[in-house]
Coordinates of C-alpha atoms and ligand atoms in Angstrom, one line a residue:
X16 CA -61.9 -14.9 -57.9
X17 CA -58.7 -13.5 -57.8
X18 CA -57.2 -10.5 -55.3
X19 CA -59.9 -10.6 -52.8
X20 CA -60.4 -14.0 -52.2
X21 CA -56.5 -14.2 -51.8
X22 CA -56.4 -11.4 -49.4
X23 CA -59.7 -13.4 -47.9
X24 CA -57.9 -16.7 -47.3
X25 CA -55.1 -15.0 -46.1
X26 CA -56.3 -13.0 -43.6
X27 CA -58.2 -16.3 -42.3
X28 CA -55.2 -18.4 -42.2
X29 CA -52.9 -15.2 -40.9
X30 CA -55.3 -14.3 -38.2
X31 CA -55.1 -17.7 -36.6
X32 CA -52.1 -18.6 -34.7
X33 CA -53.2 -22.5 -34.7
X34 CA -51.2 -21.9 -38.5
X35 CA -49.6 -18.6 -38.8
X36 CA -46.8 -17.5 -36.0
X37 CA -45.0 -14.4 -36.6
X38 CA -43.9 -13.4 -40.1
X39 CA -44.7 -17.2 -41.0
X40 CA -46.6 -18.7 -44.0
X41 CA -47.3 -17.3 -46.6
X42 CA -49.9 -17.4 -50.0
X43 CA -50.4 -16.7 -53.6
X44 CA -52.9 -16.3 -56.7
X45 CA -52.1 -17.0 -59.7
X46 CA -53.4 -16.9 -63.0
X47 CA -52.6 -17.5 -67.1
X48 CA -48.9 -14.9 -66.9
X49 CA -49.0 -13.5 -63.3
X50 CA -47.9 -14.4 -60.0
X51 CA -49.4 -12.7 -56.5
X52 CA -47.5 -13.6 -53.8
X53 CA -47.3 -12.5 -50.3
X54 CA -43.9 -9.8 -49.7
X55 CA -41.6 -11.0 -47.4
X56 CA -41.8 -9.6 -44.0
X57 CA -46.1 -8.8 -44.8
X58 CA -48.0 -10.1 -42.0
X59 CA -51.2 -12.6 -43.3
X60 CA -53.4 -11.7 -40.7
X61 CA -53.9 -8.6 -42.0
X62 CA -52.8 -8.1 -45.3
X63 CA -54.1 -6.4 -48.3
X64 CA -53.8 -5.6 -51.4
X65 CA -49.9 -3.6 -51.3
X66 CA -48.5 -6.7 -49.2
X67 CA -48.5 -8.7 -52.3
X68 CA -46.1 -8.4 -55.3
X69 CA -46.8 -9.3 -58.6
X70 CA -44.5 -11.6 -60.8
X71 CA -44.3 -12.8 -63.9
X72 CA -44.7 -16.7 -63.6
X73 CA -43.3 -17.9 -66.8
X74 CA -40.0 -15.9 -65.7
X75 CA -40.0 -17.3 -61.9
X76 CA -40.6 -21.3 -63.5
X77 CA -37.8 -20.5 -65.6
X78 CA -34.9 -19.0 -63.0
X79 CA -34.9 -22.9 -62.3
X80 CA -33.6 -23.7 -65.6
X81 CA -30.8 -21.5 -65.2
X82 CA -27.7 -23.0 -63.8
X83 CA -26.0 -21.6 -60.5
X84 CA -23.0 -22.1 -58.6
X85 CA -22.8 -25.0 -56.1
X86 CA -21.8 -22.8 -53.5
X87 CA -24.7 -22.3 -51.1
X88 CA -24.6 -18.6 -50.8
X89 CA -23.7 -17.8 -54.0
X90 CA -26.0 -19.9 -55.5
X91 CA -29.0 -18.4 -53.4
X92 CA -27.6 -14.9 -53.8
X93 CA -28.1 -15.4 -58.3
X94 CA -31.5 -17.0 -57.7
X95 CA -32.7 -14.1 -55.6
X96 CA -32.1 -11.6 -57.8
X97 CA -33.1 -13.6 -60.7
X98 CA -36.5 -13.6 -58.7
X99 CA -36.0 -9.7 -58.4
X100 CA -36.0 -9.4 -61.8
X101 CA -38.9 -11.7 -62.5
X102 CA -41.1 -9.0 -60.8
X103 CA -43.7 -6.8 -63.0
X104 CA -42.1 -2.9 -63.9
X105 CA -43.2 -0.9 -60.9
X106 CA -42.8 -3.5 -58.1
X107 CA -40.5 -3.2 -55.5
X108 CA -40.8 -5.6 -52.3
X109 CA -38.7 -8.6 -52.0
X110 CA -41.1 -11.5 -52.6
X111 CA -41.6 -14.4 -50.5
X112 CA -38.3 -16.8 -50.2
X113 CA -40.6 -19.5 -51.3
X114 CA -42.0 -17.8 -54.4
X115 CA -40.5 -20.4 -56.5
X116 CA -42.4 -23.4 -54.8
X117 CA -46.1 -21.6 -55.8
X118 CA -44.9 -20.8 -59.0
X119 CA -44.4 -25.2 -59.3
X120 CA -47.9 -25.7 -58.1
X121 CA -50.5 -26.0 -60.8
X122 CA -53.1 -24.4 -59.1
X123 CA -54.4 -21.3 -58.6
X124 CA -54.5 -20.6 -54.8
X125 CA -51.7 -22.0 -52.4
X126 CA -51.5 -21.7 -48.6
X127 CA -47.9 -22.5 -46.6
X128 CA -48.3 -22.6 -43.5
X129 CA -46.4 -24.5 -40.1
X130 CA -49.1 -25.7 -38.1
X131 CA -47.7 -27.3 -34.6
X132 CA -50.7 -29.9 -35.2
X133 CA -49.1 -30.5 -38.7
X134 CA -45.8 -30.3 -37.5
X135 CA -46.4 -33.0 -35.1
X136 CA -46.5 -35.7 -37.6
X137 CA -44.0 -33.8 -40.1
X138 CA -41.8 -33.4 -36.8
X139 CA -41.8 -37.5 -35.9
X140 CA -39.7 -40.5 -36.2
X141 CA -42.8 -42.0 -38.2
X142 CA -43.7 -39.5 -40.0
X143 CA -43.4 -40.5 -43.7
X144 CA -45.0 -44.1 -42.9
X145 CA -47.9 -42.6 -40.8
X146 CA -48.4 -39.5 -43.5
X147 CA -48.6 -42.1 -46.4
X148 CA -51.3 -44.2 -43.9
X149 CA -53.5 -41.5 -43.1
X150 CA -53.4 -39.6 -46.5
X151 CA -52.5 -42.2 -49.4
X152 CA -52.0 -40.2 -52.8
X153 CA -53.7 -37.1 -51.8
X154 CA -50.2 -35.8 -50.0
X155 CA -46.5 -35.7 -51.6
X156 CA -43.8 -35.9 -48.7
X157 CA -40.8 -34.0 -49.1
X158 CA -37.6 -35.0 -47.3
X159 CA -36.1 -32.3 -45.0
X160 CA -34.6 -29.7 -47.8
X161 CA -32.8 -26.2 -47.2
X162 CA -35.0 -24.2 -47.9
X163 CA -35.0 -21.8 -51.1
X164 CA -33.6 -22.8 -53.8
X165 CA -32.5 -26.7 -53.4
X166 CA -36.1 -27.1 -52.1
X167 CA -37.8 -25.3 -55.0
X168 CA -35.4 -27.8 -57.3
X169 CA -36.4 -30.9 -55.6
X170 CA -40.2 -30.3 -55.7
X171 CA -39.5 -29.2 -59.5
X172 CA -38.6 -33.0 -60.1
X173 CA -40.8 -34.8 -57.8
X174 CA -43.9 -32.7 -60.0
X175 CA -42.4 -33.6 -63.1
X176 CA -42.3 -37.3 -62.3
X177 CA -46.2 -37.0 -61.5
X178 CA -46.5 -35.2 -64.7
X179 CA -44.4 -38.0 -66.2
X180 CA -46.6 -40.7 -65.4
X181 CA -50.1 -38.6 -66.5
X182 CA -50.6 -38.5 -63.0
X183 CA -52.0 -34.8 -61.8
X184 CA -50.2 -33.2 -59.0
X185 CA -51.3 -33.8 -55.2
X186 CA -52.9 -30.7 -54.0
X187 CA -51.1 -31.2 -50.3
X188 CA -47.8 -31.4 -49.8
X189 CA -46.2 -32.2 -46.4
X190 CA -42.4 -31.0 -46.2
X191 CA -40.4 -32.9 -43.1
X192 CA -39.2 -30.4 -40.1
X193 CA -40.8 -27.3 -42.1
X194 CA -44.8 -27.0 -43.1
X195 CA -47.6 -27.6 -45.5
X196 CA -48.6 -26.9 -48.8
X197 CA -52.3 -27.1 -49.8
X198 CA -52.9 -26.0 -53.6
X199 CA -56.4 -25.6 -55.1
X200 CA -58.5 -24.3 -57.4
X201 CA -60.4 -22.2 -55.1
X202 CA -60.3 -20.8 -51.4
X203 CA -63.4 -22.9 -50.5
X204 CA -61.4 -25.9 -51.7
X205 CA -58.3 -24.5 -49.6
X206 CA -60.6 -24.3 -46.4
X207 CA -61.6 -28.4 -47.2
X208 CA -58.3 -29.6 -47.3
X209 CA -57.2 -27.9 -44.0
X210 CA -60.1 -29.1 -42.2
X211 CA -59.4 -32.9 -43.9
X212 CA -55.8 -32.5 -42.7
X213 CA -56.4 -31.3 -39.0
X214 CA -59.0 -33.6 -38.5
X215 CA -57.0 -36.6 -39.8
X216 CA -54.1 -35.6 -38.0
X217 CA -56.3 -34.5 -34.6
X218 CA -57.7 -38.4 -35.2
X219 CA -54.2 -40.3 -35.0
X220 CA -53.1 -38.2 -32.2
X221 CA -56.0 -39.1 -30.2
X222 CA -56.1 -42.7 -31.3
X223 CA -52.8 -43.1 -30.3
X224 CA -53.5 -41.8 -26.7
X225 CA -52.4 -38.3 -27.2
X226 CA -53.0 -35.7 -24.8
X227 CA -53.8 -31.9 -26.0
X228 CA -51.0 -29.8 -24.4
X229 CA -52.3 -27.8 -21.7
X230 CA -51.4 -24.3 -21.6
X231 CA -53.4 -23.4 -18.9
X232 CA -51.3 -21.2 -16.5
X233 CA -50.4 -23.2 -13.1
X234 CA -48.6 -21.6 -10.0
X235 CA -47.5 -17.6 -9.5
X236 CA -45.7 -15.4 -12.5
X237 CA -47.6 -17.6 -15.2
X238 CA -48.7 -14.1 -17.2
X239 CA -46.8 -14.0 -20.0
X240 CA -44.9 -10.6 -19.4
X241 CA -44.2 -11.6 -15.4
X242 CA -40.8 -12.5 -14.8
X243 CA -41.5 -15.4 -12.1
X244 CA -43.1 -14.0 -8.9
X245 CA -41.2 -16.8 -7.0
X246 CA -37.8 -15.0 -5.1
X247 CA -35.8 -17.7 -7.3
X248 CA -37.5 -17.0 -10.5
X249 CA -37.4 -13.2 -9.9
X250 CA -33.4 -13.8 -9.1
X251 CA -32.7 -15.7 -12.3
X252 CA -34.8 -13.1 -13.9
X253 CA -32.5 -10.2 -12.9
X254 CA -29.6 -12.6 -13.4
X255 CA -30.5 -12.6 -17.6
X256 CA -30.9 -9.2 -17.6
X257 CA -27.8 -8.9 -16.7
X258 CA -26.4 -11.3 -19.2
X259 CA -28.2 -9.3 -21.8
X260 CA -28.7 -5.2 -20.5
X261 CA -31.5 -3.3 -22.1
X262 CA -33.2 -6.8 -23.4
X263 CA -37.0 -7.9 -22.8
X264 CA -37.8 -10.6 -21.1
X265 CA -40.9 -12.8 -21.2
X266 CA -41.7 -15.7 -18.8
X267 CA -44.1 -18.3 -18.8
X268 CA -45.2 -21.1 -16.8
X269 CA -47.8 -24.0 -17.4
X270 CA -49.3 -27.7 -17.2
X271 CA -47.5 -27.8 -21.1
X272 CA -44.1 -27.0 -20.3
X273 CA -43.9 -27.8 -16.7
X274 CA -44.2 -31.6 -18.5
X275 CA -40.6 -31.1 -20.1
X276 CA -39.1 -29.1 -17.2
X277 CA -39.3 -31.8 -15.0
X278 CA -36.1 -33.6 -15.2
X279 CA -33.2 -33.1 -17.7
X280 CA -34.5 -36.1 -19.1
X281 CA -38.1 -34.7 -19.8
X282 CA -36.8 -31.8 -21.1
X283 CA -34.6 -33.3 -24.3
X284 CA -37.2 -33.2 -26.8
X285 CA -37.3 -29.5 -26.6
X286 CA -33.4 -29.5 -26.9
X287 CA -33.4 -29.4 -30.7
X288 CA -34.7 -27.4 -33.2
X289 CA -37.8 -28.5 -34.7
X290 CA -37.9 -26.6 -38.1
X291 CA -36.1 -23.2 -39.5
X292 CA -38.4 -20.9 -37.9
X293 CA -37.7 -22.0 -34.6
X294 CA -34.1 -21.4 -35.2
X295 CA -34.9 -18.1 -36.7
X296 CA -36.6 -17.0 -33.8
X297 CA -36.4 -19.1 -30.5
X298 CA -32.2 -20.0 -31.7
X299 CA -31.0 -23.3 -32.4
X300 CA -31.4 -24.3 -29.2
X301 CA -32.3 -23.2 -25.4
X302 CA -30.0 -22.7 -22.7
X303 CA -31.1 -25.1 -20.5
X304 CA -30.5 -25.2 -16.5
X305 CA -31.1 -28.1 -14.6
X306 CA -31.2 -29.1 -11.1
X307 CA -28.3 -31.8 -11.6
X308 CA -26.3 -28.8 -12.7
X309 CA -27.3 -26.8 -9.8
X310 CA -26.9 -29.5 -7.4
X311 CA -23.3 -30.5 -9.0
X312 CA -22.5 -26.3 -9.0
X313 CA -24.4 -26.0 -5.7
X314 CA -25.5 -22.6 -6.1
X315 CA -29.0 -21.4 -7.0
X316 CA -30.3 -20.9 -10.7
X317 CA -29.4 -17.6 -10.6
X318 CA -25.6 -18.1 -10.1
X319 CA -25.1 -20.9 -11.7
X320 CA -26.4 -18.8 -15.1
X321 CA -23.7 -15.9 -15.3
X322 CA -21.4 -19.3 -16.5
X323 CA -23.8 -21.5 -18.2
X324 CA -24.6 -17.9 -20.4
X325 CA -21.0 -17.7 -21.4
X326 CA -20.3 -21.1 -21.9
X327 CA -23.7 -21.1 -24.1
X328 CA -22.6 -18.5 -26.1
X329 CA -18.9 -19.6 -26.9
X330 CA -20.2 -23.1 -28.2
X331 CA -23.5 -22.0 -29.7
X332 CA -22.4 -18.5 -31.5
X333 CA -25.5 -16.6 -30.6
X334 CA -27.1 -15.6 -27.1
X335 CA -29.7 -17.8 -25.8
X336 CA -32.9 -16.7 -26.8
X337 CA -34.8 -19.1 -24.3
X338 CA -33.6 -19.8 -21.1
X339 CA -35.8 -23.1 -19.5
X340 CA -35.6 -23.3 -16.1
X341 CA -35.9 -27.0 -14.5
X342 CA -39.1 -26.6 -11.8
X343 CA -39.5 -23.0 -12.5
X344 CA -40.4 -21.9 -16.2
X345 CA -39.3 -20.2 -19.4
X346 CA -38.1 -17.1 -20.2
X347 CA -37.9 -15.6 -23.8
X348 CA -35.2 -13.0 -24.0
X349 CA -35.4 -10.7 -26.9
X350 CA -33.9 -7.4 -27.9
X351 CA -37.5 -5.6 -28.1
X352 CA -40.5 -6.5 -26.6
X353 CA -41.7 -7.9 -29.9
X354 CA -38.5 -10.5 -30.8
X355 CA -39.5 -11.5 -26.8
X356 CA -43.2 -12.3 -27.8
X357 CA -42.1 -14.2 -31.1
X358 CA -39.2 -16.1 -29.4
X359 CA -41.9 -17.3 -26.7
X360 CA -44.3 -17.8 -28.8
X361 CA -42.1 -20.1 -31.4
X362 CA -40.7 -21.9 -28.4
X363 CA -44.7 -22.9 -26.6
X364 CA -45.2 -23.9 -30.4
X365 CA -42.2 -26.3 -30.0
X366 CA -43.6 -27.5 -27.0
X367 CA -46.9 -28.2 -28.6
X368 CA -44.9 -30.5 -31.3
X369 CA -42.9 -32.5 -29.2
X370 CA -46.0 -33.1 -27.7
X371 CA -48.1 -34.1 -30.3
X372 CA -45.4 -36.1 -31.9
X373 CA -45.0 -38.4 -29.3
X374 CA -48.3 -40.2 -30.9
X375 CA -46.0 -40.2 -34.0
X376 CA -43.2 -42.4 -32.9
X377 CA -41.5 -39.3 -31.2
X378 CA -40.1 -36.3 -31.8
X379 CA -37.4 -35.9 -34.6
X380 CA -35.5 -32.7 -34.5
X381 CA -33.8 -31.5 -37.6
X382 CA -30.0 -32.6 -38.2
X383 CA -27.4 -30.3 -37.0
X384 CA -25.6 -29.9 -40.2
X385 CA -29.2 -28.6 -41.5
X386 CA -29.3 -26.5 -38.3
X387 CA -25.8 -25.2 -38.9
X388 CA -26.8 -24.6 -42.0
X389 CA -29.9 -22.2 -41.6
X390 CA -27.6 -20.0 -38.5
X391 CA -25.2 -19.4 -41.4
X392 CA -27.8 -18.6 -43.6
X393 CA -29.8 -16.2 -41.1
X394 CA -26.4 -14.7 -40.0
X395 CA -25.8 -14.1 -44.0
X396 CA -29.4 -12.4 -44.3
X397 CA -28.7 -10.4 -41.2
X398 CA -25.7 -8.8 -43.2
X399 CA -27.6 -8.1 -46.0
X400 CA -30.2 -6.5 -44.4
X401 CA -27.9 -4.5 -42.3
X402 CA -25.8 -3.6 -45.8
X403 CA -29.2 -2.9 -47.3
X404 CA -30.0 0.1 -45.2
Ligands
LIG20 ZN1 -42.3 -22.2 -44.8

């Protein structure tokens, strides 16, 4: 019980990137007055003990009977430090941004993650019909929610409706265009519900005809830090790098995405962002250049980008992150080698749900005033951090 079986099930859940990608998910123990939760910005997959801080739950259930300003960044701005101040004496690391949520659950071990699996069905037209079929009472569905604050507030009411009707809260909880919940008593229990869920999920996807995506590397460049060995690939290469001097630049190739860059048609379901992380770290969306656009430019990928960058940029607000190149591949630009690897990595993940939620009715990005919403947001938290130092 209790710290090391936490740091256990984290490092577990962390350490595989079928659920954890990046800085994502996170966990907590909790028990009679105190809250562990993972810091933000601690890495699961290999956590221990000082990547946890230690709050006092009463005081963290409570900042949501407080009342805050309607205005967004205000609002979130008094919560946080409400949460700050919730903390034991001693600690100092900002706590998860969904420390409030774990506080709600009634149980003593919780594990957030963003599967793609998960996100396939959470990520689909059908979703909340084909979540109540395959999982009944066991799972709560949550609407798409900002997260923070508003979220923490509307799964504050939806658990004291349960609690209303002497009904005990369910121990998974499925939130639209974001993740999964699982609460329980124990880790063991935690490692049951996951396998229920993926094996439910991996079911209905195959049921309905679903193919695994293949990420098996086809064609020349496919290692992930090549730039495209192909003279055109190589060209467009040199062609970002001018776009964005000094950056790093990541390409891939495969059977998974050469699917969606096939035609601009193909390719739409990767157009949108699938959930805030992606937004956070692939952008809201990828510059995308198609043949049609080549043809209708005539001039090779690599010409036609110096344009297509600028034009990205003065609509969109921020530099692509991901270019996708129609018949060639992707490439993840980032300003280190690292924000490279995670904006890749975040984008194959998006390839892996539009994927499996075409056996879900289809892919279903989130709305762009929710998308809008989370650039402010991150653009907000970049200042802070920046003020912060
Ligand atoms: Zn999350």
């Amino acid at each position: 019980m209790g710290m090391n079986e936490l740091i256990g099930i984290s490092r577990l859940f962390g350490g595989d990137p079928e659920f954890v990608l990046g800085g994502g998910g996170n966990t907590s123990w909790k028990d009679a007055t105190t809250l562990y939760i993972k810091a933000s910005g601690a890495a699961l997959g290999t956590i221990d003990e000082s990547g946890f801080v230690a709050l006092d739950l009463a005081a963290v259930r409570a900042v949501l009977q407080r009342d805050f300003p309607l205005d967004s960044a205000a609002r979130e701005a008094q919560a946080l430090s409400a949460l700050l101040a919730a903390r034991l004496p001693g600690q100092t690391m900002r706590p998860s941004v969904e420390t409030i949520l774990h506080a709600l659950f009634p149980y003593v071990y919780i594990v957030h993650t963003h599967p793609a699996l998960v996100n396939g069905l959470l990520c689909s037209v059908d979703g909340p019909g084909r979540a109540a079929e395959l999982f009944g009472d066991r799972a709560l569905w949550i609407p798409y929610t900002t997260p923070g604050y508003v979220l923490s507030r509307t799964l504050k009411d939806a658990f004291d409706r349960f609690a209303a009707a002497g009904r005990s809260v369910p121990q998974i909880v499925l939130l639209q265009n974001h993740g999964i919940f699982v609460a329980a008593e124990t880790t063991a229990e935690i490692e049951k519900i996951y396998d229920s869920v993926f094996s439910t999920i991996r079911a209905a996807f195959g049921a309905a005809g679903g193919k695994a995506p293949d990420f098996s590397a086809v064609g020349a460049g496919a290692a992930a830090d090549a730039t495209g060995d192909e003279p055109e690939g190589r060209a467009l290469a040199e062609a970002i790098l001018r776009q964005a001097p000094g950056s790093s630049l990541r390409f891939v190739s495969n059977a998974a995405t050469g699917v969606f860059l096939a035609s601009p048609e193909a390719f739409v379901p990767l157009a949108g962002a699938f959930t805030p992380d992606h937004i956070v770290y692939s952008g809201a969306k990828p510059l995308s250049l198609s043949h049609e656009a080549n043809r209708h430019a005539g001039d090779a990928p690599a010409t036609r980008l110096g344009p297509a960058w600028k034009a990205f940029v003065k609509s969109e607000g921020f530099a692509p992150r991901i270019v996708a190149a129609e018949g060639l591949g992707i490439y993840a630009v980032g300003a280190s080698a690292k924000m490279a690897d995670l904006a890749l990595a975040l984008f194959l993940d998006a390839v892996k749900i539009a994927q499996y939620s075409s056996a879900f009715g289809g892919y279903r990005h989130m709305a762009l005033s929710d998308v809008e919403f989370i650039k402010k947001w991150e653009v907000e938290q970049y200042r802070s951090s920046i003020a912060s130092q």
